[in-house]
PDB file of C-alpha atoms in Angstrom:
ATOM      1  CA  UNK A  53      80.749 109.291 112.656  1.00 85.00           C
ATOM      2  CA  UNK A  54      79.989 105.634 112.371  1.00 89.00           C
ATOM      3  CA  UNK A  55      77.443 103.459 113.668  1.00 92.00           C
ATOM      4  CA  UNK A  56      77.949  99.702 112.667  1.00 92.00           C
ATOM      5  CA  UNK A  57      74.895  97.723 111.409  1.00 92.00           C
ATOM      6  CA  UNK A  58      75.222  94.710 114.047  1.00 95.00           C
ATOM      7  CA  UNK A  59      76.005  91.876 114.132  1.00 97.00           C
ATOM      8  CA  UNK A  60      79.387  92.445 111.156  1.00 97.00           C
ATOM      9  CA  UNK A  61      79.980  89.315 109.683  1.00 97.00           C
ATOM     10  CA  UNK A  62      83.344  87.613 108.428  1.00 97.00           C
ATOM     11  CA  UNK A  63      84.088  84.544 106.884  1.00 96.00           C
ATOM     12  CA  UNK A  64      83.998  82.742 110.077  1.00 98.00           C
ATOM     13  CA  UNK A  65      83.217  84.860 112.534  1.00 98.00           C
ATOM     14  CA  UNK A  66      80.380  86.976 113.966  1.00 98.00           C
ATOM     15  CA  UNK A  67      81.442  90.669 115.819  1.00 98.00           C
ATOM     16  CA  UNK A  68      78.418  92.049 117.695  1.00 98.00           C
ATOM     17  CA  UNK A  69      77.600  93.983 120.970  1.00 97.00           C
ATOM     18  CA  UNK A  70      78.313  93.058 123.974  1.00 97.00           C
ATOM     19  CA  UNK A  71      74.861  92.157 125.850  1.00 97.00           C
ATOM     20  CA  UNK A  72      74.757  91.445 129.881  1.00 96.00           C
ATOM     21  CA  UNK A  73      74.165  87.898 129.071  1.00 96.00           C
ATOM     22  CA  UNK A  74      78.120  88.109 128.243  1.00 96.00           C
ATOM     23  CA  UNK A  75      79.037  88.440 132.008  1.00 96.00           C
ATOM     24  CA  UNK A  76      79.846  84.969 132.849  1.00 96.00           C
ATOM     25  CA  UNK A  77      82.213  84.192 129.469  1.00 96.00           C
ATOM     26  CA  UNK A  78      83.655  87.895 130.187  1.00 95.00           C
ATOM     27  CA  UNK A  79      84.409  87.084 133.533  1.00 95.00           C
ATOM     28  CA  UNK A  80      85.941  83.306 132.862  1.00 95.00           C
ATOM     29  CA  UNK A  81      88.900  84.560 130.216  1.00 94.00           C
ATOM     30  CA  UNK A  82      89.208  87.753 131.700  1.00 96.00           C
ATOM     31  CA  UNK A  83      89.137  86.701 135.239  1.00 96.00           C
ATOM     32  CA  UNK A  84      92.462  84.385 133.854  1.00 95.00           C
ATOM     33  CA  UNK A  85      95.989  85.620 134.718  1.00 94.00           C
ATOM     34  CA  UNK A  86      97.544  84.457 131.188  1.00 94.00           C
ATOM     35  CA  UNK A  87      94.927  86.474 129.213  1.00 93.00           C
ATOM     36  CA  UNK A  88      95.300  89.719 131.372  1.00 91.00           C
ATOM     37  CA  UNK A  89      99.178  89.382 131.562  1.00 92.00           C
ATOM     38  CA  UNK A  90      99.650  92.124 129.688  1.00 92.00           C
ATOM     39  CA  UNK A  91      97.001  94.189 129.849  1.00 90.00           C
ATOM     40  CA  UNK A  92      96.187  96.987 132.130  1.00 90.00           C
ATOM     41  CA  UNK A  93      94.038  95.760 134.287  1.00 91.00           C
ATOM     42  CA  UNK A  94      94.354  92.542 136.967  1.00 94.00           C
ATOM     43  CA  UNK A  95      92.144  89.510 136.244  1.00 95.00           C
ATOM     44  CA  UNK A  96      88.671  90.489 136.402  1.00 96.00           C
ATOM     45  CA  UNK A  97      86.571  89.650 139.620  1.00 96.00           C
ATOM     46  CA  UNK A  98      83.110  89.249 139.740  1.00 96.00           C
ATOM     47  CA  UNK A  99      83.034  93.220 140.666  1.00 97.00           C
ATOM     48  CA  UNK A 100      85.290  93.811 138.030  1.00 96.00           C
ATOM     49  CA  UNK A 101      83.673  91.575 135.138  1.00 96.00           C
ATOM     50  CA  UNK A 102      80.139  93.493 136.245  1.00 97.00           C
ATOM     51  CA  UNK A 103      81.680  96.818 135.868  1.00 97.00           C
ATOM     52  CA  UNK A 104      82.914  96.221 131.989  1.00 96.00           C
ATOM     53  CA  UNK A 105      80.002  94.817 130.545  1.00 97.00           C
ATOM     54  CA  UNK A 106      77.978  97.767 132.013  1.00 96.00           C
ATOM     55  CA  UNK A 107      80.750  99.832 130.102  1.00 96.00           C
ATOM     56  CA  UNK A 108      81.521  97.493 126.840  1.00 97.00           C
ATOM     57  CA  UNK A 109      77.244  97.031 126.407  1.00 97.00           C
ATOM     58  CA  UNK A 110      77.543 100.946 125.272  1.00 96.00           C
ATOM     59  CA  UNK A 111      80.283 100.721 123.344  1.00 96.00           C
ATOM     60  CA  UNK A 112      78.649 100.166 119.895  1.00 96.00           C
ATOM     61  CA  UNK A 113      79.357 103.326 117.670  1.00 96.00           C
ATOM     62  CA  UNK A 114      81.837 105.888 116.820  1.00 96.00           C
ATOM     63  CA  UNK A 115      80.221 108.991 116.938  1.00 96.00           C
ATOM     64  CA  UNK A 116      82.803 111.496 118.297  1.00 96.00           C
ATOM     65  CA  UNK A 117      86.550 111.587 119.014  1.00 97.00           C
ATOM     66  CA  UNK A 118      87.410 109.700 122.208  1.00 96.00           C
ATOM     67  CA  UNK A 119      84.597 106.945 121.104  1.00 97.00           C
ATOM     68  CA  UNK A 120      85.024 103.240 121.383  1.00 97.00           C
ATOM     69  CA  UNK A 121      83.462 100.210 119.547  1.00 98.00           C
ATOM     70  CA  UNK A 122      84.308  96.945 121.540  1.00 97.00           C
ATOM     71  CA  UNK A 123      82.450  94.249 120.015  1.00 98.00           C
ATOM     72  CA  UNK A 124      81.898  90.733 120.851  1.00 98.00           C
ATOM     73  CA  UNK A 125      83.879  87.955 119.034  1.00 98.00           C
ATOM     74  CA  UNK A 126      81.693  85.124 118.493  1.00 97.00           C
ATOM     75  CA  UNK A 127      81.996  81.561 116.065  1.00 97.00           C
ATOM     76  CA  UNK A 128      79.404  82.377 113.177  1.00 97.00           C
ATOM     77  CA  UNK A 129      78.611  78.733 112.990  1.00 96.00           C
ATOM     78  CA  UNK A 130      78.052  78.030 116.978  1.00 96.00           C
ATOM     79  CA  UNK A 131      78.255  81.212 118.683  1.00 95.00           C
ATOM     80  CA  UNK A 132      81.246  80.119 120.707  1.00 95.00           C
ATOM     81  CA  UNK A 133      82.590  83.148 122.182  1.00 95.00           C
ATOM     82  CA  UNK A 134      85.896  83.671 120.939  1.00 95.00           C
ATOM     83  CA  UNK A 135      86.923  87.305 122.871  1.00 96.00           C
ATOM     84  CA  UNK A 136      86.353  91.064 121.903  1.00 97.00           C
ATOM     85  CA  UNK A 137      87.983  93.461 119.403  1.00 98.00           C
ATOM     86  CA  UNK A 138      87.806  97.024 119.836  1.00 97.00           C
ATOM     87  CA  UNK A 139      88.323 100.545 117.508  1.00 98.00           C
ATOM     88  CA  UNK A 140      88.550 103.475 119.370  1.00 98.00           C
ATOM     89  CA  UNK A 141      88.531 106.844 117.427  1.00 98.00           C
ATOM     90  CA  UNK A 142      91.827 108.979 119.013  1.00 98.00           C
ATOM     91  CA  UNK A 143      91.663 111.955 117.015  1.00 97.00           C
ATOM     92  CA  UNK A 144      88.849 113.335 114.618  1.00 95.00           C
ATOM     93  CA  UNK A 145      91.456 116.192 113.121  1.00 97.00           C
ATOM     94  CA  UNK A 146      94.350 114.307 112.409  1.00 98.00           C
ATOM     95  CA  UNK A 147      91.829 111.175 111.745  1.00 98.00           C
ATOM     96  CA  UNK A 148      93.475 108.407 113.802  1.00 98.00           C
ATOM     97  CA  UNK A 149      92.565 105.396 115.979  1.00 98.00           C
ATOM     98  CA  UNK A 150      93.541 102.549 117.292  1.00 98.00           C
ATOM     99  CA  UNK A 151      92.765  98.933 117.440  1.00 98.00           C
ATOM    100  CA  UNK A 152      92.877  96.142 120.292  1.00 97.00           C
ATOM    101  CA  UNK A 153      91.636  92.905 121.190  1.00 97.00           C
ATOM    102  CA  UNK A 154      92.146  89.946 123.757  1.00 96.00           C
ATOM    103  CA  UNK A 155      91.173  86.381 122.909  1.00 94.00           C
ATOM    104  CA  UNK A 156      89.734  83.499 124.956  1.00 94.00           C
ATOM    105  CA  UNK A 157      92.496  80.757 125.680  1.00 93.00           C
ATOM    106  CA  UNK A 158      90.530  78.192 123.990  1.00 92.00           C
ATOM    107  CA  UNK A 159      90.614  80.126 120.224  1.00 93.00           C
ATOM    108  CA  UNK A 160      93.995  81.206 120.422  1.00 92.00           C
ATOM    109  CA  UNK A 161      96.073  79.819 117.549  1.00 91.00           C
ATOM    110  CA  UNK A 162      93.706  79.656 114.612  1.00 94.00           C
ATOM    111  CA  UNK A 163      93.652  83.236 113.021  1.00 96.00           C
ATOM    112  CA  UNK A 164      90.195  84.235 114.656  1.00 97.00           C
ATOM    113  CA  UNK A 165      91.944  87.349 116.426  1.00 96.00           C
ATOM    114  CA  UNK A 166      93.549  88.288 113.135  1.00 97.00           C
ATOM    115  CA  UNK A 167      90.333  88.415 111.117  1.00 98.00           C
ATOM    116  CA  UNK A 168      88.391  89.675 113.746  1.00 98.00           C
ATOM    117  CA  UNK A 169      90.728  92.609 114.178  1.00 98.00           C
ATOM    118  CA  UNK A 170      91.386  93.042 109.843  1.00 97.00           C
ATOM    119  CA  UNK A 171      87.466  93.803 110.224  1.00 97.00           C
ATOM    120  CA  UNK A 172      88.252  96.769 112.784  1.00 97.00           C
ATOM    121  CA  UNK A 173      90.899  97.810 110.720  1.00 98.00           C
ATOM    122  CA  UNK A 174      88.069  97.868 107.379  1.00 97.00           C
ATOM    123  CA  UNK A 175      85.403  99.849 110.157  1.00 97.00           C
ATOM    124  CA  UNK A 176      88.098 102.224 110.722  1.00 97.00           C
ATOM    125  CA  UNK A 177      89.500 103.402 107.031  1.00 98.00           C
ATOM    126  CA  UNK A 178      86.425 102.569 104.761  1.00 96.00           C
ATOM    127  CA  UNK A 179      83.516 103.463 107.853  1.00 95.00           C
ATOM    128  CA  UNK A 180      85.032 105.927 109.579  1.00 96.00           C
ATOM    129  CA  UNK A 181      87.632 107.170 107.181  1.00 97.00           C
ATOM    130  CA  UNK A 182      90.668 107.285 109.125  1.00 98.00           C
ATOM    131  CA  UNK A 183      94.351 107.958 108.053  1.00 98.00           C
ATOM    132  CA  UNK A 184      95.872 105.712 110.411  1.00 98.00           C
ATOM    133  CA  UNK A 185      95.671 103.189 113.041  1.00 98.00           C
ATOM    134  CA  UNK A 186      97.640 101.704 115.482  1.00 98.00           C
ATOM    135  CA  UNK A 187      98.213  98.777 117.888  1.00 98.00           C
ATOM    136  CA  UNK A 188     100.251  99.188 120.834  1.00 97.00           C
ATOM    137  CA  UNK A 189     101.299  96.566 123.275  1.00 96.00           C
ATOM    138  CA  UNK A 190     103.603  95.322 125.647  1.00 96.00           C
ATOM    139  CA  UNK A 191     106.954  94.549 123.783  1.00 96.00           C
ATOM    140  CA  UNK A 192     106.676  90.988 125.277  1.00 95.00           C
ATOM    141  CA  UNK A 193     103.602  89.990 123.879  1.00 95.00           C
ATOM    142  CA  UNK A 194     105.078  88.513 121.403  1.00 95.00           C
ATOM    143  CA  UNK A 195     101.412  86.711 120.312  1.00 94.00           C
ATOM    144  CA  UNK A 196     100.456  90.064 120.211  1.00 95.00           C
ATOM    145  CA  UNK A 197     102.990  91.271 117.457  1.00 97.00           C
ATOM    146  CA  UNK A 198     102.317  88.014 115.456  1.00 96.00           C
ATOM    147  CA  UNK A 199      98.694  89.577 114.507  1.00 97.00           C
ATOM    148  CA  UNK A 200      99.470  93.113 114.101  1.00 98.00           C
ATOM    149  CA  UNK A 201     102.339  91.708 111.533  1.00 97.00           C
ATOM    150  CA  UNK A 202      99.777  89.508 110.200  1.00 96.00           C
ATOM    151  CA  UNK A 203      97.101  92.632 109.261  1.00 97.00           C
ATOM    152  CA  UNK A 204     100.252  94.044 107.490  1.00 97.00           C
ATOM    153  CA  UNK A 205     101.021  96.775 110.155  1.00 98.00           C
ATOM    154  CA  UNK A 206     104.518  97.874 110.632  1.00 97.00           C
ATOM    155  CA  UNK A 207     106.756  98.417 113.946  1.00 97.00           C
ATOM    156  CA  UNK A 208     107.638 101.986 114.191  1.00 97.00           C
ATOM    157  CA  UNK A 209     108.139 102.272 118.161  1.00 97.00           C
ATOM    158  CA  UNK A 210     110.181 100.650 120.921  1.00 97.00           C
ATOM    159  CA  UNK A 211     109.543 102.963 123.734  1.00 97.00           C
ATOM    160  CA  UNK A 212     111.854 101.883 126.664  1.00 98.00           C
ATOM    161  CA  UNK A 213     109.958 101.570 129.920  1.00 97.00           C
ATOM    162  CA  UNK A 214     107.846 104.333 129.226  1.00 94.00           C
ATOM    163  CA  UNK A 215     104.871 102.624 131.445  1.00 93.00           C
ATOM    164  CA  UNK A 216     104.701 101.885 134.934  1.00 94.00           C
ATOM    165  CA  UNK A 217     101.821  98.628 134.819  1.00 93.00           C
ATOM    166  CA  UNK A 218     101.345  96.429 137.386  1.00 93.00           C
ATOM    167  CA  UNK A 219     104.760  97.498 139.760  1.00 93.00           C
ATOM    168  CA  UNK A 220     106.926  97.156 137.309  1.00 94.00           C
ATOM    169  CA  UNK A 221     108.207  99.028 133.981  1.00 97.00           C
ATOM    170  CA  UNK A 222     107.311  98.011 130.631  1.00 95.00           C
ATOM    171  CA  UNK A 223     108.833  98.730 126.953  1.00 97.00           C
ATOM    172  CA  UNK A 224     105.707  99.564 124.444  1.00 97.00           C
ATOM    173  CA  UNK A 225     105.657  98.508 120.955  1.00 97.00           C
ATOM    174  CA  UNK A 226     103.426 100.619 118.722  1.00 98.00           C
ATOM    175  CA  UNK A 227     102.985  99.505 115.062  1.00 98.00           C
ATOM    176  CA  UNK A 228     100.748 101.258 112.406  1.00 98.00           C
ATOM    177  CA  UNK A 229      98.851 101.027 108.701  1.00 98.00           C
ATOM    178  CA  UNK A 230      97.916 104.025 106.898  1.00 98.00           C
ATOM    179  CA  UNK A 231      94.837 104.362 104.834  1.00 98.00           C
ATOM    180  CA  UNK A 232      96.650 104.346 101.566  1.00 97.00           C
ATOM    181  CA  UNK A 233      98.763 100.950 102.936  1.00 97.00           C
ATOM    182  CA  UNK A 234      95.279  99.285 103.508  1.00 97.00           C
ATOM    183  CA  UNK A 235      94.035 100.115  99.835  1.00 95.00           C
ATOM    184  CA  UNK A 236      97.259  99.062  98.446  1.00 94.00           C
ATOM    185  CA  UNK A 237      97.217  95.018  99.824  1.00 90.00           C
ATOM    186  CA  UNK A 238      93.237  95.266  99.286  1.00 79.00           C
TER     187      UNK A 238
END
């Protein structure tokens, strides 16, 4: 189990809960079909933007398998939000999880994603003790790849259209970091 003291800070960077005071920003770079490209869901409507703050407000501790911690990615200095980074906790017996994020057009470029998701990768193996974590993500999100390269994870996947997302098939990329890994470039 591990419940975050909140708001974690980083050298330039605050991550904190969501709050519903979030909806609005939420709804702008989510609601944008470049930022949502390759995620799961469409670009978030009003309806849809509603519907994950009421889930992402919860989402503040790992205290059980199947948990998520989606935090709010905000400029230390000005509060600019900057997007969200998430841990979820896959499996307490094998001690896994897996990290994720999605940044706001307007921060893209400038390493805030990467340290923002290093933190979540810190939460996971020194909080909540894990073994491993991984990233997965389409294998044409190439941006994508850049950080998870970045944080010092390795490819080990290419899985050949093994989703079916938005009408169309899509290769997955899954890269990982072991516990030991993250000690070792500490």
């Amino acid at each position: 189990m591990f419940v975050p003291d909140l708001p974690i800070r980083t050298e330039r960077l605050l991550l904190r809960a969501f709050t519903a005071g979030d909806l609005a920003v939420l709804r702008d770079y989510r609601g944008r079909p470049e930022v949502t490209r390759f995620l799961y869901h469409e670009p978030y409507d009003d309806d849809a933007a509603r519907a994950a703050i009421d889930r992402l407000v919860r989402r503040t501790a790992l205290r059980a398998p199947g948990d998520v911690l989606n935090l709010a990615v905000t400029l230390a200095d000005t509060g600019e939000f900057v997007g969200d980074v998430l841990l979820s906790w896959t499996s307490g017996e094998h001690r896994q999880g897996e990290i994720g994020y999605v940044a706001h057009p307007a921060h893209t470029g400038r390493g805030y994603v990467t340290e923002a998701a290093r933190e979540m990768l810190r939460v996971g193996f020194e909080g909540l003790g894990l073994h491993r974590i991984v990233g997965r993500l389409d294998a044409r999100n190439t941006a994508s790849a850049r950080v998870l390269e970045r944080l010092g994870m390795r490819r080990e996947a290419h899985l050949r259209e093994n989703e079916f997302v938005k009408g169309e098939w899509a290769d997955e990329v899954v890269y990982a970091l072991l516990a030991r890994e993250w000690r070792a470039a500490a």
